JSON list of C-alpha atoms and ligand atoms in Angstrom, two decimals:
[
{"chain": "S", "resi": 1, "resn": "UNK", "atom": "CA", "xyz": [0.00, 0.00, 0.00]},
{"chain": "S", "resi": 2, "resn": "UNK", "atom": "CA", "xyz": [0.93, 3.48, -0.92]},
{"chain": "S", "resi": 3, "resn": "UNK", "atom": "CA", "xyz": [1.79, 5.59, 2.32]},
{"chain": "S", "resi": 4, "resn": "UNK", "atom": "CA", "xyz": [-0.66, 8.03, 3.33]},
{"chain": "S", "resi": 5, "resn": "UNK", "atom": "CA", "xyz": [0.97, 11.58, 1.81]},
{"chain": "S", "resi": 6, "resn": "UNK", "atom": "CA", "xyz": [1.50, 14.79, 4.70]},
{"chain": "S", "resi": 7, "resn": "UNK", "atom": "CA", "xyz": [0.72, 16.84, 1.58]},
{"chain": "S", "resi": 8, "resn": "UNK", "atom": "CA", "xyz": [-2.31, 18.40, 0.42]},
{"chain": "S", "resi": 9, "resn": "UNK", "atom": "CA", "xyz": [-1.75, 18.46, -3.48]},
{"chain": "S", "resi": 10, "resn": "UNK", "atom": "CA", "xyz": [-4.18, 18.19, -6.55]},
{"chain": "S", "resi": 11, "resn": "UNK", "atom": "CA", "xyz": [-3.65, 16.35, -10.29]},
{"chain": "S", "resi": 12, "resn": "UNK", "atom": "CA", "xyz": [-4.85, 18.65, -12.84]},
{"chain": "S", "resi": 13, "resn": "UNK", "atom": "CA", "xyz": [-4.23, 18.56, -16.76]},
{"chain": "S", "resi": 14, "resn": "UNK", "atom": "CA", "xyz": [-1.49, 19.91, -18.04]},
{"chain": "S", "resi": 15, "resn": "UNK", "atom": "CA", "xyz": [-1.30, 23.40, -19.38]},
{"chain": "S", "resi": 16, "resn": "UNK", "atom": "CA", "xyz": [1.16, 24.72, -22.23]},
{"chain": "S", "resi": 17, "resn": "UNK", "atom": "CA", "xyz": [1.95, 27.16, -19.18]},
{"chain": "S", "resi": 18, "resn": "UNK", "atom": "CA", "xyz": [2.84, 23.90, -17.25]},
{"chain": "S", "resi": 19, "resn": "UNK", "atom": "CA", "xyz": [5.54, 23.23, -19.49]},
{"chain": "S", "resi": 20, "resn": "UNK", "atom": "CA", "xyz": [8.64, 24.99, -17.96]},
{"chain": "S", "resi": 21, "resn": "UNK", "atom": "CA", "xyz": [7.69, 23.73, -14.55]},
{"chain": "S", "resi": 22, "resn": "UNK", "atom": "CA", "xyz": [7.84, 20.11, -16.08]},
{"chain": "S", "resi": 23, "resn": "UNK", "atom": "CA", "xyz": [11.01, 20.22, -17.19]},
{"chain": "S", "resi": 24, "resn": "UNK", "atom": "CA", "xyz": [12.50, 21.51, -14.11]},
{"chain": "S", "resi": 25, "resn": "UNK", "atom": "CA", "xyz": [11.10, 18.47, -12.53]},
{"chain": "S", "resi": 26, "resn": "UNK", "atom": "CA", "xyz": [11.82, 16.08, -15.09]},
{"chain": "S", "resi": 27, "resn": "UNK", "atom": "CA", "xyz": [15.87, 17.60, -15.10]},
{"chain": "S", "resi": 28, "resn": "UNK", "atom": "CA", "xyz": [15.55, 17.50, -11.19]},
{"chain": "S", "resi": 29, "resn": "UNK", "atom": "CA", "xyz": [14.00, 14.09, -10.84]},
{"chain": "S", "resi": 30, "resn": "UNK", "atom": "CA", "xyz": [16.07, 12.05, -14.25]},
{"chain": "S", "resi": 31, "resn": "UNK", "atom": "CA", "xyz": [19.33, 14.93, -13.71]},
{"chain": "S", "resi": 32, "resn": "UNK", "atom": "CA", "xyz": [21.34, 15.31, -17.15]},
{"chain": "S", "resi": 33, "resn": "UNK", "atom": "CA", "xyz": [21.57, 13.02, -19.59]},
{"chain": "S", "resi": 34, "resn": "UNK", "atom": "CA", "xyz": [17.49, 11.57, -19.46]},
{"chain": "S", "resi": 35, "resn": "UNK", "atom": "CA", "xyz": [17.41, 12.32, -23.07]},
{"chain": "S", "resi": 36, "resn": "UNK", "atom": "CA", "xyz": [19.28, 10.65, -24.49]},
{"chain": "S", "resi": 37, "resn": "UNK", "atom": "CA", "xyz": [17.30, 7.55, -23.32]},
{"chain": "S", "resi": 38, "resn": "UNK", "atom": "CA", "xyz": [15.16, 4.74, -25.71]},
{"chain": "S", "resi": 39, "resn": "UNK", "atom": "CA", "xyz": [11.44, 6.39, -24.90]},
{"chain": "S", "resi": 40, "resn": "UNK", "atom": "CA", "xyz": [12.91, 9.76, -25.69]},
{"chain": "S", "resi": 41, "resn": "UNK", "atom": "CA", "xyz": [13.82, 8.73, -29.23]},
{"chain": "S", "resi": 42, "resn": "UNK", "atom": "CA", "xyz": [10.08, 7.35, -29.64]},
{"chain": "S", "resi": 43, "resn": "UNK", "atom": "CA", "xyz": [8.39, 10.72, -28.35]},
{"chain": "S", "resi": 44, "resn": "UNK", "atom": "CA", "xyz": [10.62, 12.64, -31.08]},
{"chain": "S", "resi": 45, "resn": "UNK", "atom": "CA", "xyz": [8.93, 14.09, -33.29]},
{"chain": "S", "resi": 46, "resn": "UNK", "atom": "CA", "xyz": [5.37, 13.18, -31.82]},
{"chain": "S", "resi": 47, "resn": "UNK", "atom": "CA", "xyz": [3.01, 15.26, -29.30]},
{"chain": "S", "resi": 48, "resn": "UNK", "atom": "CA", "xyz": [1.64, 13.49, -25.85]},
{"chain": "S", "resi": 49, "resn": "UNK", "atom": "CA", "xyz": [-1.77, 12.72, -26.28]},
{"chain": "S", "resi": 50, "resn": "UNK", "atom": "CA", "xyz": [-4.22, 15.29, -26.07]},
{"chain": "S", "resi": 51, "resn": "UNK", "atom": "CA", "xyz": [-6.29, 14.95, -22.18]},
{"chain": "S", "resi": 52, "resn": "UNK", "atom": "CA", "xyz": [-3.33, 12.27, -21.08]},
{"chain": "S", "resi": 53, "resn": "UNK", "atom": "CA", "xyz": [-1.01, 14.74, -19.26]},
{"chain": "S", "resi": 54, "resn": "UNK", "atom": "CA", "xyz": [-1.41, 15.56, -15.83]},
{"chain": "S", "resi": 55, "resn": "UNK", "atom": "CA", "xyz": [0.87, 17.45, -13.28]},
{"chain": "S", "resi": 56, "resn": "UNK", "atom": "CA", "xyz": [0.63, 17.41, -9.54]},
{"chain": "S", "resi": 57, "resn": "UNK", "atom": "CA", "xyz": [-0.19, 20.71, -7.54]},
{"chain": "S", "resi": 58, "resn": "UNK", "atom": "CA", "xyz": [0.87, 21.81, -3.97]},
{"chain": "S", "resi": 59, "resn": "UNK", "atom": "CA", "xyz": [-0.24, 25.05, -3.51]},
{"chain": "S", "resi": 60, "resn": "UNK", "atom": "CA", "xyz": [0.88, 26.20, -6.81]},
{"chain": "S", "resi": 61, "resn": "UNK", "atom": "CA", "xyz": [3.94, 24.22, -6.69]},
{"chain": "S", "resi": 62, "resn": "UNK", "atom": "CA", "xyz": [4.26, 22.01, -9.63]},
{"chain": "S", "resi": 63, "resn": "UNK", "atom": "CA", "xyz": [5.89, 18.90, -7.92]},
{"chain": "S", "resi": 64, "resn": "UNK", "atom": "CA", "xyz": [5.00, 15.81, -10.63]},
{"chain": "S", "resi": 65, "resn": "UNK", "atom": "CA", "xyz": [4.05, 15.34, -13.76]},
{"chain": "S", "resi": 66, "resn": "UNK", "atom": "CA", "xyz": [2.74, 12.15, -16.27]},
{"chain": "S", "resi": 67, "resn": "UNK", "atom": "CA", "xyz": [2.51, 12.01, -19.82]},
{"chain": "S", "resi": 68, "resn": "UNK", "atom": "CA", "xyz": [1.29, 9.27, -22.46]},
{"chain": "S", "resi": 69, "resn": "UNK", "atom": "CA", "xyz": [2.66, 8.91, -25.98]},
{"chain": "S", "resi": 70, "resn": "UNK", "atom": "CA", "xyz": [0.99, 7.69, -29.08]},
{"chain": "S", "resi": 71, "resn": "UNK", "atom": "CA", "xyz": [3.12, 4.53, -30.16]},
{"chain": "S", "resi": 72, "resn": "UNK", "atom": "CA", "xyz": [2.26, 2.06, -33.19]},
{"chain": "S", "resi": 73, "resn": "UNK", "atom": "CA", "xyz": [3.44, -2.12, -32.03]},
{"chain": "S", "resi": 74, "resn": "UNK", "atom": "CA", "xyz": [4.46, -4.08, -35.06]},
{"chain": "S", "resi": 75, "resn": "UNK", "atom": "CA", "xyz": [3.04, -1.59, -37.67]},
{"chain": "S", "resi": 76, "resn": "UNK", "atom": "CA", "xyz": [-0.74, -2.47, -36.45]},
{"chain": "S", "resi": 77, "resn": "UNK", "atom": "CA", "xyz": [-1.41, -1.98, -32.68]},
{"chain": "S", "resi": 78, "resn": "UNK", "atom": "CA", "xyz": [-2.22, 1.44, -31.34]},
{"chain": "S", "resi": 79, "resn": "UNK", "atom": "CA", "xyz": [-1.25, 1.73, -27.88]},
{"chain": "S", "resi": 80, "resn": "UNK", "atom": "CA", "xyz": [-0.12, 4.29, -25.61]},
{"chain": "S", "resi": 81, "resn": "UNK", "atom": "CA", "xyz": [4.17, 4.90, -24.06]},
{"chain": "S", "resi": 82, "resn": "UNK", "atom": "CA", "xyz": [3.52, 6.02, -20.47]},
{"chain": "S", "resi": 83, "resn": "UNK", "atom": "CA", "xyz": [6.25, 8.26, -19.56]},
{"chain": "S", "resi": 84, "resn": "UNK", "atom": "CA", "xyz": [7.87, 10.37, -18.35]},
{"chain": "S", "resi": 85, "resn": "UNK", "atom": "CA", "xyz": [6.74, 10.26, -15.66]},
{"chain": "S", "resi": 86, "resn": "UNK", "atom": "CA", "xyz": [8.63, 12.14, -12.34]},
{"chain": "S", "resi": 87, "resn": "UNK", "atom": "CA", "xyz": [8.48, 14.00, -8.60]},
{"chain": "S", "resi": 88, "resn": "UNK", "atom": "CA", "xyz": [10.58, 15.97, -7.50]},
{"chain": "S", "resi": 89, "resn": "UNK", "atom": "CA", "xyz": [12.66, 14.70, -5.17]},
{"chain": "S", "resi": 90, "resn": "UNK", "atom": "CA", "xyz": [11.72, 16.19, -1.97]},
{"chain": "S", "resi": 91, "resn": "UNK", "atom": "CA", "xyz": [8.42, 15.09, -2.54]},
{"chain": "S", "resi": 92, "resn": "UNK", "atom": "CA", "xyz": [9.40, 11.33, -3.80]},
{"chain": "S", "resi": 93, "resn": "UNK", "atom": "CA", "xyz": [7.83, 7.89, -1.63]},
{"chain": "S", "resi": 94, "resn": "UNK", "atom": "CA", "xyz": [4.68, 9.96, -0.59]},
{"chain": "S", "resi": 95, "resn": "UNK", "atom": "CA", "xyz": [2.06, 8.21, -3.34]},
{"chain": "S", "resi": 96, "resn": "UNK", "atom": "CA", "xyz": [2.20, 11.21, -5.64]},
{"chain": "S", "resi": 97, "resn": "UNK", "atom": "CA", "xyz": [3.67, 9.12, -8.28]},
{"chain": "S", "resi": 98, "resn": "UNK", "atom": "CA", "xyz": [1.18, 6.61, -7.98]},
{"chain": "S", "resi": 99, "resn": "UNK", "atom": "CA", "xyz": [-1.47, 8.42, -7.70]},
{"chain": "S", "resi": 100, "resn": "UNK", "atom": "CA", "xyz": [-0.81, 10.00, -11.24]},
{"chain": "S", "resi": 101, "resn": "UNK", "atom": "CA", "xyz": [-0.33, 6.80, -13.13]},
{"chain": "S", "resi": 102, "resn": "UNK", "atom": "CA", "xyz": [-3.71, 5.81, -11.39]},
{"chain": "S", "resi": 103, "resn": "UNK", "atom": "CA", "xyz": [-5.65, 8.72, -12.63]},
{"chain": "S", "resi": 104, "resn": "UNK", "atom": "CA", "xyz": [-3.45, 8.52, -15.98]},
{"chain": "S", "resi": 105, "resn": "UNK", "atom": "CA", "xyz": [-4.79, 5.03, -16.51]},
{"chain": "S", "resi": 106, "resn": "UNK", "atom": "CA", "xyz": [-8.46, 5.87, -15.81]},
{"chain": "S", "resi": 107, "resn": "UNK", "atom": "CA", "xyz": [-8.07, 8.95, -18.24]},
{"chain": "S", "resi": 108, "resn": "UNK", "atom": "CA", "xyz": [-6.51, 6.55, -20.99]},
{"chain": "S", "resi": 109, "resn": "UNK", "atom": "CA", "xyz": [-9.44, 4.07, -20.50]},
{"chain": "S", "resi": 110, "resn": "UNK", "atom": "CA", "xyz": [-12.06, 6.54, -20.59]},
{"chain": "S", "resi": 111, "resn": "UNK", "atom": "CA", "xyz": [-10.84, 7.58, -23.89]},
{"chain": "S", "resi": 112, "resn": "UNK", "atom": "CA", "xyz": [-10.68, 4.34, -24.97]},
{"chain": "S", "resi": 113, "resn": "UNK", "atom": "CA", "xyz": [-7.63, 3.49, -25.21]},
{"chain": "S", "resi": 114, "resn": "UNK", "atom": "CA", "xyz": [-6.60, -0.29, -25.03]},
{"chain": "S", "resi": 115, "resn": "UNK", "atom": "CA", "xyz": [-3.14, -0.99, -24.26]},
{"chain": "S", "resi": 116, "resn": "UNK", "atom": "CA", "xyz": [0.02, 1.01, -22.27]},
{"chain": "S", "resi": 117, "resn": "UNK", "atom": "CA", "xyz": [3.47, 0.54, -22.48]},
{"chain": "S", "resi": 118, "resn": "UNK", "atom": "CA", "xyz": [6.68, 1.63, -20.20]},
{"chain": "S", "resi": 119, "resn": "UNK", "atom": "CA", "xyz": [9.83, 0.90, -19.86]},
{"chain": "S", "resi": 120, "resn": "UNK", "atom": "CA", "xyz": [10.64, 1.51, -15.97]},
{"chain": "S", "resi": 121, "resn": "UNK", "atom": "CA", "xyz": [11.54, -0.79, -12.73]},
{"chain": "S", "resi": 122, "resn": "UNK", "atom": "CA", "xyz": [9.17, -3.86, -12.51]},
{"chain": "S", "resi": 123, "resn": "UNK", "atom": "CA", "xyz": [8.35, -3.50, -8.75]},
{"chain": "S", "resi": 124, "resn": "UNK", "atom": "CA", "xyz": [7.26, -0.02, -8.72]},
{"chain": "S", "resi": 125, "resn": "UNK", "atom": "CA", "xyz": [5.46, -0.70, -11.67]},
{"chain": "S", "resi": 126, "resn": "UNK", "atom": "CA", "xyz": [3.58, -3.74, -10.65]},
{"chain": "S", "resi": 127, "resn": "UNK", "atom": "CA", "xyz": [1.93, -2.02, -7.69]},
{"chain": "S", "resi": 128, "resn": "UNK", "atom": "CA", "xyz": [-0.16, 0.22, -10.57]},
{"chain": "S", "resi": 129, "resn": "UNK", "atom": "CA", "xyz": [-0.99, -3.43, -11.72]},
{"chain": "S", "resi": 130, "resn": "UNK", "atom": "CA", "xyz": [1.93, -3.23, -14.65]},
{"chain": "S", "resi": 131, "resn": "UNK", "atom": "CA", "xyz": [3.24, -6.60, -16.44]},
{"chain": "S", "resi": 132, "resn": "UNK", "atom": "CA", "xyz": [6.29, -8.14, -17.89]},
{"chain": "S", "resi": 133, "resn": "UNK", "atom": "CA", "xyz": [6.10, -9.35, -21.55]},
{"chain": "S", "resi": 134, "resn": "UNK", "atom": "CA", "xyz": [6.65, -13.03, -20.83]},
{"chain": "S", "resi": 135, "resn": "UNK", "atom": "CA", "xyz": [8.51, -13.36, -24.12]},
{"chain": "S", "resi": 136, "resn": "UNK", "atom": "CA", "xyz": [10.16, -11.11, -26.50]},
{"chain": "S", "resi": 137, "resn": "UNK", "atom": "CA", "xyz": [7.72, -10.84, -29.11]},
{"chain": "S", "resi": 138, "resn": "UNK", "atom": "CA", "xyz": [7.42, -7.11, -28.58]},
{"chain": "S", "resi": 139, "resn": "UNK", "atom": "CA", "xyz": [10.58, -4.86, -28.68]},
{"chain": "S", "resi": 140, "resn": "UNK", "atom": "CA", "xyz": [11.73, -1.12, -28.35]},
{"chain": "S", "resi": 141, "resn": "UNK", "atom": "CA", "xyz": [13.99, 0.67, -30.96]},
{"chain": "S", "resi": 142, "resn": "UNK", "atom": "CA", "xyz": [17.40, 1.39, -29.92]},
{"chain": "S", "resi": 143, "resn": "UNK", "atom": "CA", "xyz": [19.45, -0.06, -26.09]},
{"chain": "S", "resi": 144, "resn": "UNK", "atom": "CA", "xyz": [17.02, -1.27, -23.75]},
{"chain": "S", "resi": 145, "resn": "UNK", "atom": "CA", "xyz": [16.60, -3.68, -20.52]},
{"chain": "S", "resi": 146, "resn": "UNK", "atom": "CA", "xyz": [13.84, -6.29, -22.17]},
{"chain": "S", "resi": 147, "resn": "UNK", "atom": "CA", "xyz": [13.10, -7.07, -18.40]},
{"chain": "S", "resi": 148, "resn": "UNK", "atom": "CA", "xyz": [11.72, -3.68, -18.06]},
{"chain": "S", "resi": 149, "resn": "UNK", "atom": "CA", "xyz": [9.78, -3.83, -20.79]},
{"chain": "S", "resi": 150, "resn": "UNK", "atom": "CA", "xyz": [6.00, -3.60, -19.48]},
{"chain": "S", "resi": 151, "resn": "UNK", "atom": "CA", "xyz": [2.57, -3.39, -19.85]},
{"chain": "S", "resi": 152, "resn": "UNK", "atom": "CA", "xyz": [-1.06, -2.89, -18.94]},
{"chain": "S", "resi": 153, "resn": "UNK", "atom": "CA", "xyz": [-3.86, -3.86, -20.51]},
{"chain": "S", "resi": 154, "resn": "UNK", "atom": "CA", "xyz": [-6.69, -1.06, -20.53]},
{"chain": "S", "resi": 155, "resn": "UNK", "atom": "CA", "xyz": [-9.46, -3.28, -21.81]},
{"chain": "S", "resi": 156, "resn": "UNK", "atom": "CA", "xyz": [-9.20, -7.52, -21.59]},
{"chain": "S", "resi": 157, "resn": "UNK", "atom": "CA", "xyz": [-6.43, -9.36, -23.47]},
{"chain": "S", "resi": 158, "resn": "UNK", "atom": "CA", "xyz": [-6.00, -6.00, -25.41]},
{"chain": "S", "resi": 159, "resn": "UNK", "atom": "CA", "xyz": [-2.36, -7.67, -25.58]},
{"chain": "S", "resi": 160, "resn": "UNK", "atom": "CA", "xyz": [-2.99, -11.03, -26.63]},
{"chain": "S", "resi": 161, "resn": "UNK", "atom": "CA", "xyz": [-1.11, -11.79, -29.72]},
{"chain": "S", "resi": 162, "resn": "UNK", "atom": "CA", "xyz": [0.96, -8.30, -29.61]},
{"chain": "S", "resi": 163, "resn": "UNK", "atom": "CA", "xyz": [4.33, -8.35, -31.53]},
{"chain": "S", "resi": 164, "resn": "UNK", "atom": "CA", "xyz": [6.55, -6.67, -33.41]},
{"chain": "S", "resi": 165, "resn": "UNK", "atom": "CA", "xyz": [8.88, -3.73, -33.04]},
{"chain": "S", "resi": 166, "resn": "UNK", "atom": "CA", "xyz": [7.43, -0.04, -31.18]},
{"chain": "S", "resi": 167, "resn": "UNK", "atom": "CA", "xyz": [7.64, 3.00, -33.23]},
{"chain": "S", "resi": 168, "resn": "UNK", "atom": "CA", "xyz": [6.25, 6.61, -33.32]},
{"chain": "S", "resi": 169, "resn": "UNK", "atom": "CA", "xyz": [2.95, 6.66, -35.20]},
{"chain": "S", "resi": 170, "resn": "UNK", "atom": "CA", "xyz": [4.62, 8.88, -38.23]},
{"chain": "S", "resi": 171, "resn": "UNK", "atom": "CA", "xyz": [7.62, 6.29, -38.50]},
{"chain": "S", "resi": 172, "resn": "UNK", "atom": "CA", "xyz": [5.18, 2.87, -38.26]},
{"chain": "S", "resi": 173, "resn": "UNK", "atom": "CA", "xyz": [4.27, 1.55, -41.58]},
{"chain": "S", "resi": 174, "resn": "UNK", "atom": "CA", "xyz": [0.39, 0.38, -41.20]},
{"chain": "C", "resi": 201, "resn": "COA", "atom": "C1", "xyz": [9.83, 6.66, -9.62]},
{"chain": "C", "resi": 201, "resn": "COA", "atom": "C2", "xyz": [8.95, 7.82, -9.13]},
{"chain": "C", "resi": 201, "resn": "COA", "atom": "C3", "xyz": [8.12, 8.37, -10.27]},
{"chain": "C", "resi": 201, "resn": "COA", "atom": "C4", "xyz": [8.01, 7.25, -8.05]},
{"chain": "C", "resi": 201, "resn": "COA", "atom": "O1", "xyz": [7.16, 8.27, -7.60]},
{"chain": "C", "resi": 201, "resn": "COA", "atom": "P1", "xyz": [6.90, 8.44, -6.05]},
{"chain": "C", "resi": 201, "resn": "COA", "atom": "O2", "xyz": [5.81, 9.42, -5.86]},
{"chain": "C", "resi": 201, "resn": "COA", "atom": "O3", "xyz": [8.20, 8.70, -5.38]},
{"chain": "C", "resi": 201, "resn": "COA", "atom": "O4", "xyz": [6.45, 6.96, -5.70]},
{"chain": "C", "resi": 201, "resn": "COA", "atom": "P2", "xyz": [5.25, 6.56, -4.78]},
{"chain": "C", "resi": 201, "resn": "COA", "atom": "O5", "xyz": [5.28, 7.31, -3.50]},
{"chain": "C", "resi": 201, "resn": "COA", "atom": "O6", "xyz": [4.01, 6.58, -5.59]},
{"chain": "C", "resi": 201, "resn": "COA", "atom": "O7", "xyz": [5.73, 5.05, -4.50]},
{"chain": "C", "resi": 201, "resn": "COA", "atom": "C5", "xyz": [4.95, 4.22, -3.80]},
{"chain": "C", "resi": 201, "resn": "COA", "atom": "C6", "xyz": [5.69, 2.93, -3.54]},
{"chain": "C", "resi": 201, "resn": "COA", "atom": "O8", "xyz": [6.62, 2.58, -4.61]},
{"chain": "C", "resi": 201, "resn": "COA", "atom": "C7", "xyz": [7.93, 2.37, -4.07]},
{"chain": "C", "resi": 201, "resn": "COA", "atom": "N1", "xyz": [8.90, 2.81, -5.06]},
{"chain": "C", "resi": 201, "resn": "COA", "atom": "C8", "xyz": [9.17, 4.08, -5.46]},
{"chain": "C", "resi": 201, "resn": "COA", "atom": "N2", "xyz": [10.09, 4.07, -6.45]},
{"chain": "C", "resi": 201, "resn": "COA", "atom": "C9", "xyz": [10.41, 2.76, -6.66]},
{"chain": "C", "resi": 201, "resn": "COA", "atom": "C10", "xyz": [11.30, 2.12, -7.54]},
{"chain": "C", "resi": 201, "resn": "COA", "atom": "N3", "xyz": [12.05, 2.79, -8.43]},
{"chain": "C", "resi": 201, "resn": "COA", "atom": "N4", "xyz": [11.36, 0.76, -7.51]},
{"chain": "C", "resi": 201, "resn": "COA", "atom": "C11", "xyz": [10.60, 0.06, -6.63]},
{"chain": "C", "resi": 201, "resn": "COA", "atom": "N5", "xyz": [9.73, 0.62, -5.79]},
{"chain": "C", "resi": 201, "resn": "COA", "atom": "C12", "xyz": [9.64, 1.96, -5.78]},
{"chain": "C", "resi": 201, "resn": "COA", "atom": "C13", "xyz": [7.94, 3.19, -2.81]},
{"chain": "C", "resi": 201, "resn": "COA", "atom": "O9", "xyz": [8.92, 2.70, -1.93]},
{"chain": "C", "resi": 201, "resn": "COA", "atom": "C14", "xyz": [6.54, 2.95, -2.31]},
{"chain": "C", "resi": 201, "resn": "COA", "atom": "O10", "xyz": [6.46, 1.64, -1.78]},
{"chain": "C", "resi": 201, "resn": "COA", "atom": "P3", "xyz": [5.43, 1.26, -0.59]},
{"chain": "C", "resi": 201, "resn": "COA", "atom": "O11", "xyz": [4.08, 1.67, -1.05]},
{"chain": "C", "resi": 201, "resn": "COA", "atom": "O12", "xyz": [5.58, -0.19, -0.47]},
{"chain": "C", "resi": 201, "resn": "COA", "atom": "O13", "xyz": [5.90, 2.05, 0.56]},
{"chain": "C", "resi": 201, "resn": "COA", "atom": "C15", "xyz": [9.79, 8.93, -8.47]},
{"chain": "C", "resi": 201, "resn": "COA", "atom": "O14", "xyz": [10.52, 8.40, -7.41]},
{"chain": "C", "resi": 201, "resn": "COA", "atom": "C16", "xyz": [10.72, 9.62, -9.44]},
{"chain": "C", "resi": 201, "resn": "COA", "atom": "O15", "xyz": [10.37, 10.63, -10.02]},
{"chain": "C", "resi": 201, "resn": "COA", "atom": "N6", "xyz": [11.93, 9.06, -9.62]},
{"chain": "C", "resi": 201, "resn": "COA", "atom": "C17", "xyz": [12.93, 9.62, -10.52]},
{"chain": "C", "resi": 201, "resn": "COA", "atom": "C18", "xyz": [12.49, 9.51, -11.96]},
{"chain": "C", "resi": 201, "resn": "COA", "atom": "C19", "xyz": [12.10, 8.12, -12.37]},
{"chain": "C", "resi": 201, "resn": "COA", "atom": "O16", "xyz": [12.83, 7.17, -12.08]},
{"chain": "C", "resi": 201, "resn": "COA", "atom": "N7", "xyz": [10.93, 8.01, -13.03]},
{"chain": "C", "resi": 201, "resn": "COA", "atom": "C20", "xyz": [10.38, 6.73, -13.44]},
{"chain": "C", "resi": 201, "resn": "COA", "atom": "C21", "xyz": [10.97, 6.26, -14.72]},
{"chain": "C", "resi": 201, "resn": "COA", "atom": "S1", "xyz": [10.96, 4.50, -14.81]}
]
């Protein structure tokens, strides 16, 4: 279970004005060098998805922040790339983090999504009810730990029968 948080913050949706305030967490939270990483090269030249970024307020203080990515699997399966996602540090092991993938998740079902993908430590992930692929029929562009290759299904077996490699929607041949 998540520990009960001593702060009083909100999740709202993102705002363009948000932006600045993101990456100072996300350079805080990563420090240098988080570009350079897989999921960055599979957000370039792509825009989150519209209603599927949220930030978390304390009293004006932006102190998290989630997005979702459009992504195509094996040049036929739309799915969503959660990340990044990040506190900032001071505020890290409170729930916030949680919390945000939670009401992520509920926002990506509602709009009917079907499927999310991450590439992140397993047993943080798990406890927002994320899975290992069991076999490596589904694979990221460019260096990355297979192991932390996961996934959650937004609507039953949306991931049955998955393969193939993960690209941006505008490189994906369909
Ligand atoms: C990873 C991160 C987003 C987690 O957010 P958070 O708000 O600190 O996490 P939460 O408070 O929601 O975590 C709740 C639980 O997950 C655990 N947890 C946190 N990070 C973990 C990790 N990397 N691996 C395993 N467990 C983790 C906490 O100990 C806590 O466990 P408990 O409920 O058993 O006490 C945050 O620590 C962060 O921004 N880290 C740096 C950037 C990063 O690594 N982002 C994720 C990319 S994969």
């Amino acid at each position: 279970m998540t520990q009960s948080t001593p702060v009083d913050y909100t999740i709202q949706p993102a705002l363009p004005g948000h932006t600045k305030s993101i990456e100072t967490v996300l350079d805080e939270a990563f420090g240098l060098g988080r570009q350079t990483k897989t999921s960055y090269r599979l957000r370039e030249g792509s825009q989150a998805v519209d209603g599927l970024s949220f930030i978390a307020d304390l009293d004006g203080r932006l102190i998290g922040s989630i997005q979702f990515w459009p992504i195509i699997i094996g040049g036929e399966t739309s799915a969503l790339l959660l990340g990044p996602l990040a506190i900032l540090p001071v505020y890290q092991g409170f729930g916030v983090g949680l919390r945000l993938i939670e009401d992520g998740v509920v926002a990506a079902r509602k709009l009917g999504h079907k499927l999310v993908l991450l590439v992140g430590d397993e047993p943080y992930y798990t406890k927002a009810g994320f899975k290992p692929f069991n076999s490596h029929s589904v694979s990221m562009p460019g260096p990355y730990d297979p192991k932390r290759l996961l996934f959650l299904e937004l609507q039953a077996n949306a991931a049955d029968g998955v393969s193939g490699l993960v690209l941006a929607p505008h490189r994906a041949k369909r």
